[in-house]
mmCIF file of C-alpha atoms in Angstrom:
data_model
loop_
_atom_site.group_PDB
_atom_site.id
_atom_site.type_symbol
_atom_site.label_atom_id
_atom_site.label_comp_id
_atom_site.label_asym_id
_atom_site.label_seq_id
_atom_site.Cartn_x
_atom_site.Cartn_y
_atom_site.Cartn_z
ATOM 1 C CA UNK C 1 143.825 -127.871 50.980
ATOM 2 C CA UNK C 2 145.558 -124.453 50.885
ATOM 3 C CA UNK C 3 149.057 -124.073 48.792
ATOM 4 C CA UNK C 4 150.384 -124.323 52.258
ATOM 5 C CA UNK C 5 149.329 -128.094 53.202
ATOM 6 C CA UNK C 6 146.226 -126.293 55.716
ATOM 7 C CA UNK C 7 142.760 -124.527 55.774
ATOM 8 C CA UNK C 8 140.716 -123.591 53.119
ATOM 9 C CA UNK C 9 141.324 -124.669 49.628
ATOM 10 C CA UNK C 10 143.143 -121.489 47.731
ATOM 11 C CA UNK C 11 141.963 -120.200 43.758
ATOM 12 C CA UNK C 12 142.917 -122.350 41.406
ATOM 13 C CA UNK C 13 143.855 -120.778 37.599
ATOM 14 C CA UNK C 14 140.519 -122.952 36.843
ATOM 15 C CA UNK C 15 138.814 -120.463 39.194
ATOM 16 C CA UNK C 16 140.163 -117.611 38.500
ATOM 17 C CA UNK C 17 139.038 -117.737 34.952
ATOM 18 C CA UNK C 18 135.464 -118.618 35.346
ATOM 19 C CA UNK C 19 135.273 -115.241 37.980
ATOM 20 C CA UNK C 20 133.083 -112.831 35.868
ATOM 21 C CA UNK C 21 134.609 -110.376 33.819
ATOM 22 C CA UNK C 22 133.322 -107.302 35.830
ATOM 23 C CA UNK C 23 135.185 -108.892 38.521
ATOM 24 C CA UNK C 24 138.288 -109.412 36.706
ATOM 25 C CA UNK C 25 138.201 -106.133 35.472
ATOM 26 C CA UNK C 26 137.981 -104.466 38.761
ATOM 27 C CA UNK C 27 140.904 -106.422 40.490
ATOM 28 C CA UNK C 28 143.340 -105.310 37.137
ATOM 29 C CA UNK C 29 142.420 -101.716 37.804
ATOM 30 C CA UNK C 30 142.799 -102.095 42.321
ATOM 31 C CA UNK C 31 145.664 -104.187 41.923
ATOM 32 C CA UNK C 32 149.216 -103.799 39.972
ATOM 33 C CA UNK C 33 151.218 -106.743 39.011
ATOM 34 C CA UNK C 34 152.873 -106.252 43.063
ATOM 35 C CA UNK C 35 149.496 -107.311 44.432
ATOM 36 C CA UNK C 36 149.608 -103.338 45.817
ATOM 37 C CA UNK C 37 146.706 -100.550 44.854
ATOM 38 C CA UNK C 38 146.621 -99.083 41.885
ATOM 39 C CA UNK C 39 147.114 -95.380 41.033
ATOM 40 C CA UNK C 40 144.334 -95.926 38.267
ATOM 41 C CA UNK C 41 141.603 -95.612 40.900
ATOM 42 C CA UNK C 42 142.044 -92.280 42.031
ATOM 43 C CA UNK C 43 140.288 -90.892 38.624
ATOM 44 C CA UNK C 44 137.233 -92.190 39.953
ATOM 45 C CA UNK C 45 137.642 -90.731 43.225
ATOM 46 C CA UNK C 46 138.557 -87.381 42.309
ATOM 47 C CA UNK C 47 135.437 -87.838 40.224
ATOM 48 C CA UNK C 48 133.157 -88.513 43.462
ATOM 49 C CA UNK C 49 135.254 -85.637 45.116
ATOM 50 C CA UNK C 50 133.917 -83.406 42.256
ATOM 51 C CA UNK C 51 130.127 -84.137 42.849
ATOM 52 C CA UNK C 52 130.805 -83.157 46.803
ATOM 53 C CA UNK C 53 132.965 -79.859 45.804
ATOM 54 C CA UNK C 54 129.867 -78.801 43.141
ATOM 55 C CA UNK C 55 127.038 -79.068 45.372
ATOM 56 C CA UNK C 56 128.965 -76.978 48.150
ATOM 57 C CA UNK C 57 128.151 -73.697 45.622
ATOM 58 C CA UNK C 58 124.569 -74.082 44.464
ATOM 59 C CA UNK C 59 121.796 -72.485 46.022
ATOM 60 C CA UNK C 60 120.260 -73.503 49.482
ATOM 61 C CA UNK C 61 117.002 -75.086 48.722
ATOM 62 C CA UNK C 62 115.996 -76.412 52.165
ATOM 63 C CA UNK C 63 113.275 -73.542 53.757
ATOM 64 C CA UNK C 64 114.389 -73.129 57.969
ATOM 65 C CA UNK C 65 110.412 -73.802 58.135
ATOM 66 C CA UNK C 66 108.496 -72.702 60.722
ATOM 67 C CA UNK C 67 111.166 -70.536 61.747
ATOM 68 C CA UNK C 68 111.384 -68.829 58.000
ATOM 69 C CA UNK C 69 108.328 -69.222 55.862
ATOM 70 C CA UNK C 70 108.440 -69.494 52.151
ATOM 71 C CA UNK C 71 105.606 -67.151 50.495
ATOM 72 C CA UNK C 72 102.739 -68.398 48.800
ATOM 73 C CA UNK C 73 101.534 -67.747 45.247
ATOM 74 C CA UNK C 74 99.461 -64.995 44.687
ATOM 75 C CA UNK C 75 96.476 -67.409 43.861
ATOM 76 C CA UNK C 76 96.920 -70.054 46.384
ATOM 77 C CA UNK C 77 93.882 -71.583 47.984
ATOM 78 C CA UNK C 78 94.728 -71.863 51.775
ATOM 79 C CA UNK C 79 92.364 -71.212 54.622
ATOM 80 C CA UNK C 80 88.494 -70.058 53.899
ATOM 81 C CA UNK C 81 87.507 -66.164 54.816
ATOM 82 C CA UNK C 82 84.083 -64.822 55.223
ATOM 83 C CA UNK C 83 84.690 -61.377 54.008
ATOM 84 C CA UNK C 84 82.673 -57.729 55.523
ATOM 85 C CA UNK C 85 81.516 -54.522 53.890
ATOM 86 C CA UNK C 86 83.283 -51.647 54.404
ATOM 87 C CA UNK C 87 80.783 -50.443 56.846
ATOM 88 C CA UNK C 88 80.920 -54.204 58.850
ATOM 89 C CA UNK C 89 77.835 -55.393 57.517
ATOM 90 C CA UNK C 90 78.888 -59.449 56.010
ATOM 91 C CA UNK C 91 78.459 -60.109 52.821
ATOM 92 C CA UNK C 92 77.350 -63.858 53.177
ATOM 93 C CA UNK C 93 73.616 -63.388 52.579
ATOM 94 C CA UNK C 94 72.653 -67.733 53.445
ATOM 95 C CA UNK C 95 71.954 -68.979 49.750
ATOM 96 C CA UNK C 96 74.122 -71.735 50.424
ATOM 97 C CA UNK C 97 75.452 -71.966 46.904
ATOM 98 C CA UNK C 98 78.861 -72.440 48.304
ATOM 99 C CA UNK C 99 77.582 -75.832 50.364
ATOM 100 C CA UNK C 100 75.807 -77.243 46.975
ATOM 101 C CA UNK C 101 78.594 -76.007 44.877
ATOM 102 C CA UNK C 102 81.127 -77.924 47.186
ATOM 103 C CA UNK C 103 81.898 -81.879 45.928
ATOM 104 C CA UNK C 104 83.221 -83.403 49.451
ATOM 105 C CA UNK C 105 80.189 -82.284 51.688
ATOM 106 C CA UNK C 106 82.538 -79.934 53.615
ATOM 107 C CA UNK C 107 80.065 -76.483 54.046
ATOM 108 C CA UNK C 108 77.352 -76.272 55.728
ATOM 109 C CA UNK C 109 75.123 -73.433 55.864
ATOM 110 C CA UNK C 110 71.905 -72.184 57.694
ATOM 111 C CA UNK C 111 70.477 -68.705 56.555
ATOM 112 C CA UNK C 112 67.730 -66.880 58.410
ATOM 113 C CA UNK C 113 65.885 -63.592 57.665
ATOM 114 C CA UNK C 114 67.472 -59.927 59.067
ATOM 115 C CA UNK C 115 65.369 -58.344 61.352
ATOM 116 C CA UNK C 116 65.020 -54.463 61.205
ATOM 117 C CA UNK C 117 66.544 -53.924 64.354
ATOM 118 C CA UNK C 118 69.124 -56.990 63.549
ATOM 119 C CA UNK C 119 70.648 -56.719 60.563
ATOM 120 C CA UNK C 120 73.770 -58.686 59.571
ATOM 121 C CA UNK C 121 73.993 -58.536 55.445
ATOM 122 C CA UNK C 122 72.550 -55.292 53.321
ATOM 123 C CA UNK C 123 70.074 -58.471 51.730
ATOM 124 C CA UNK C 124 66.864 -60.392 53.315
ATOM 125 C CA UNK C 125 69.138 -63.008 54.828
ATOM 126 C CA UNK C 126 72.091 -63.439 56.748
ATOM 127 C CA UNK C 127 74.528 -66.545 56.924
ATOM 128 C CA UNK C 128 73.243 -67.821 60.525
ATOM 129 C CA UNK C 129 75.223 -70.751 60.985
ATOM 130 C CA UNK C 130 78.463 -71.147 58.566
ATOM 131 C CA UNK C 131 80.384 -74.349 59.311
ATOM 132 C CA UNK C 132 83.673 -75.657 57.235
ATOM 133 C CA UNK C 133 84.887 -79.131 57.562
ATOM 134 C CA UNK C 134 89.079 -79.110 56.927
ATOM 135 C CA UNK C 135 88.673 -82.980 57.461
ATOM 136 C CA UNK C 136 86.716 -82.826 54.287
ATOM 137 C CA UNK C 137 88.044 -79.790 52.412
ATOM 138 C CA UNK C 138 90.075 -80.711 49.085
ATOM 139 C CA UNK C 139 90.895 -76.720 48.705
ATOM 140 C CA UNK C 140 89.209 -76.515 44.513
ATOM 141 C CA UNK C 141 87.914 -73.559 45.037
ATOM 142 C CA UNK C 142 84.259 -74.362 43.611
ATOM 143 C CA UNK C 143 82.501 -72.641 46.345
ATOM 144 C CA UNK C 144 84.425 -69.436 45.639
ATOM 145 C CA UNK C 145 83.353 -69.696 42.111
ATOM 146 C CA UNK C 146 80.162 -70.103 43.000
ATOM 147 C CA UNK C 147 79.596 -67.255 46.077
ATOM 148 C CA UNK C 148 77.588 -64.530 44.039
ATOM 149 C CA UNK C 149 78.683 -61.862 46.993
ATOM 150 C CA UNK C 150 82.287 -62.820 46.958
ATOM 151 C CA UNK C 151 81.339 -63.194 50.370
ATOM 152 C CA UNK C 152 83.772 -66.179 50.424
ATOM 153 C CA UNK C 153 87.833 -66.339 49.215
ATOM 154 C CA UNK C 154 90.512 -68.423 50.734
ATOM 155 C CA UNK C 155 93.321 -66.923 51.883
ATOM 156 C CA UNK C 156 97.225 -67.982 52.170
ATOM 157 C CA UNK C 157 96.967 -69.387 55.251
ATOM 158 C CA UNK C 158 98.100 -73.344 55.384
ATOM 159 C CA UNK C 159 98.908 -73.522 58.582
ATOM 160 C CA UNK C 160 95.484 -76.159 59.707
ATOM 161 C CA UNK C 161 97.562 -78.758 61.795
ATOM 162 C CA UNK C 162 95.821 -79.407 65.026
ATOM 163 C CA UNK C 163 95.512 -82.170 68.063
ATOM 164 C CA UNK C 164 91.493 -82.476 67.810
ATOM 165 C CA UNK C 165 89.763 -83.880 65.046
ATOM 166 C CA UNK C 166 87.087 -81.680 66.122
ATOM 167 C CA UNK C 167 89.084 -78.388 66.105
ATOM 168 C CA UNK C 168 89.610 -78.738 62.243
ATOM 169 C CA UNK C 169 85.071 -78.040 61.977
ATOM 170 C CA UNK C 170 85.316 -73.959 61.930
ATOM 171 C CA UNK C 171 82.555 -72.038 62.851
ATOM 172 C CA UNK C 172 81.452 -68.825 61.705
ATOM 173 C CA UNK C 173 82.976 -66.738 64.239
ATOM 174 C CA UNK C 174 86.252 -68.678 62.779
ATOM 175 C CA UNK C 175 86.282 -67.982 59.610
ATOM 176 C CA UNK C 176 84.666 -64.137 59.583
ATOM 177 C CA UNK C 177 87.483 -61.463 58.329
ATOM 178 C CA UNK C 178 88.888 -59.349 61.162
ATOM 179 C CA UNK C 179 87.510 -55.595 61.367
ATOM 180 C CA UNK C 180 89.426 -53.339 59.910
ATOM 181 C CA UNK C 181 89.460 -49.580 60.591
ATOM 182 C CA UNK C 182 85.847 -47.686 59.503
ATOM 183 C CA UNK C 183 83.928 -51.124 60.078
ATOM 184 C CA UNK C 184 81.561 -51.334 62.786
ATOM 185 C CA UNK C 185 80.674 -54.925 64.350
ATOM 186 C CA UNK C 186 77.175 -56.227 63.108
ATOM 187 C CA UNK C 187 74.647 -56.448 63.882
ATOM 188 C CA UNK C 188 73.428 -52.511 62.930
ATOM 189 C CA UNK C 189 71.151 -50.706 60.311
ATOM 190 C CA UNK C 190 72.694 -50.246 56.609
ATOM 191 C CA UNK C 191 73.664 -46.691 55.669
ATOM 192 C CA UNK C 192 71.141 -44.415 55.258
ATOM 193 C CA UNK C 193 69.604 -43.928 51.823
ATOM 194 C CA UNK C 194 71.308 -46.790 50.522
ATOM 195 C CA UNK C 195 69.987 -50.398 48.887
ATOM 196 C CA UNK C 196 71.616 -53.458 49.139
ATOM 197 C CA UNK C 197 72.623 -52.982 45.175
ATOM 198 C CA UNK C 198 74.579 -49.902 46.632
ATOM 199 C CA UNK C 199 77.051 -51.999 48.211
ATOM 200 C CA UNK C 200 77.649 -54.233 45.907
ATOM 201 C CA UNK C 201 78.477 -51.916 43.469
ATOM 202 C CA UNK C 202 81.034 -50.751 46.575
ATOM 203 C CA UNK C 203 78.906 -47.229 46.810
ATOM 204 C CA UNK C 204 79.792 -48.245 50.247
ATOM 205 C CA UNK C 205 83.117 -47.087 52.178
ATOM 206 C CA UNK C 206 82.927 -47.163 55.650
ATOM 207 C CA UNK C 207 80.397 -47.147 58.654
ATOM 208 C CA UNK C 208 78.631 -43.796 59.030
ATOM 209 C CA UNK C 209 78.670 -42.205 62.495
ATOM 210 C CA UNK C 210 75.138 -43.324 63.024
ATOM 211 C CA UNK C 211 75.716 -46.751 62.377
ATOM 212 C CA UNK C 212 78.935 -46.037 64.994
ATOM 213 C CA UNK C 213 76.097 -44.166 67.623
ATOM 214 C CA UNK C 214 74.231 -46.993 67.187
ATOM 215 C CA UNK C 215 77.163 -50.192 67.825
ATOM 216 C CA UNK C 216 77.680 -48.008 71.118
ATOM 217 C CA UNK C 217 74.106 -47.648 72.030
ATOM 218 C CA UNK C 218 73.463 -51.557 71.906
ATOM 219 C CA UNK C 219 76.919 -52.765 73.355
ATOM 220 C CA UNK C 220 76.185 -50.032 76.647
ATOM 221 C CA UNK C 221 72.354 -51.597 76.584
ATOM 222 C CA UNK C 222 73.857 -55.321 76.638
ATOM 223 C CA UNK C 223 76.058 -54.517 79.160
ATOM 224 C CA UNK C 224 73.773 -52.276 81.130
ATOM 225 C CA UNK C 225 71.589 -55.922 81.206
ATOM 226 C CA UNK C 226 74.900 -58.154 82.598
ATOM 227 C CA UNK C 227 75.112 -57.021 85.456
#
């Protein structure tokens, strides 16, 4: 029964001494000998007010991403290129070092021959089919290492998210460097008078104008047979 003759059974001194001492210790410090709150509490809160007030001044960490985009290191391995010659000519000549270089499976190449009249790389052969698995991909950078044409880097593109399992398999025509200005598409001869050890030494600079006469000549021809 309850001091007042009803309802629950109230503390008895017998209980009150066998509460645990944290919890003795934390009703002295609420509670004053008026059974009102304490003024030693506020200490601590002040204390918690201080942890708000400091973080208020340190630096914004959180990136407003995709709206703002952090920049990557110098050195970061993001998205695969196939890089081009000055004069448009790729450098990928099919050894397919890169796919036996690579540990998860994730390249797979098919090389075939240039033809005189078809050339794609200064060399024999040409990178026919180029294929990249980013379902496979663990981004080491061992086929880079490997490419003996730097024909292959990785760029600082991340950005790989898509909705198709089957949209993350690039293809050649995916992963081939845009054309820059003085590059003419392949296929087309090499520069006159030059080797294929010309332009890796970069004796190379840009497409000649008979390289250019010749890019017009076949496009006109291929569209001459459309219609």
């Amino acid at each position: 029964m309850g001091p007042d003759g009803g309802g629950a059974p109230g503390p008895t001194p017998a209980r009150a001494a066998a509460a645990p001492a944290h919890r003795r210790r934390y009703d002295r410090r609420i509670d004053d000998a008026d059974g009102g709150p304490s003024v030693i509490a506020l200490p601590t809160q002040l204390k918690g007010f201080g942890v708000t007030f400091s973080t208020m001044f340190k630096k914004v960490v959180t990136e407003q991403y995709p709206e703002e985009k952090k920049p990557t290191a110098p050195r970061f391995h993001g998205r695969h290129v196939l890089n081009r010659h000055p004069d448009g000519l790729e450098r990928c000549i099919g050894c397919e070092l890169c796919a036996w270089a690579c540990p998860a499976d994730a390249i797979y190449v098919e090389g075939a021959d240039n033809a005189v009249d078809e050339r794609y790389s200064p060399g024999e052969r040409y990178g026919r089919v180029y294929q990249i698995n980013y379902l496979r991909c663990i981004f080491c950078g061992l086929c880079i290492e490997a490419c003996p044409t730097r024909a292959l880097t990785m760029s600082n593109e991340y950005e790989l998210a898509e909705d198709s399992r089957a949209k993350l398999i690039y293809e050649k025509q995916d992963l081939l460097g845009p054309l820059l200005p003085g590059m003419a598409p392949a296929p087309h001869p090499m520069v006159e008078g030059t080797s294929d050890e010309d332009y890796y030494k970069g004796h190379v600079s840009r497409a000649t104008p008979a390289q250019e006469e010749y890019v017009a000549a076949r496009d006109a021809a291929a569209d001459e047979a459309g219609r």
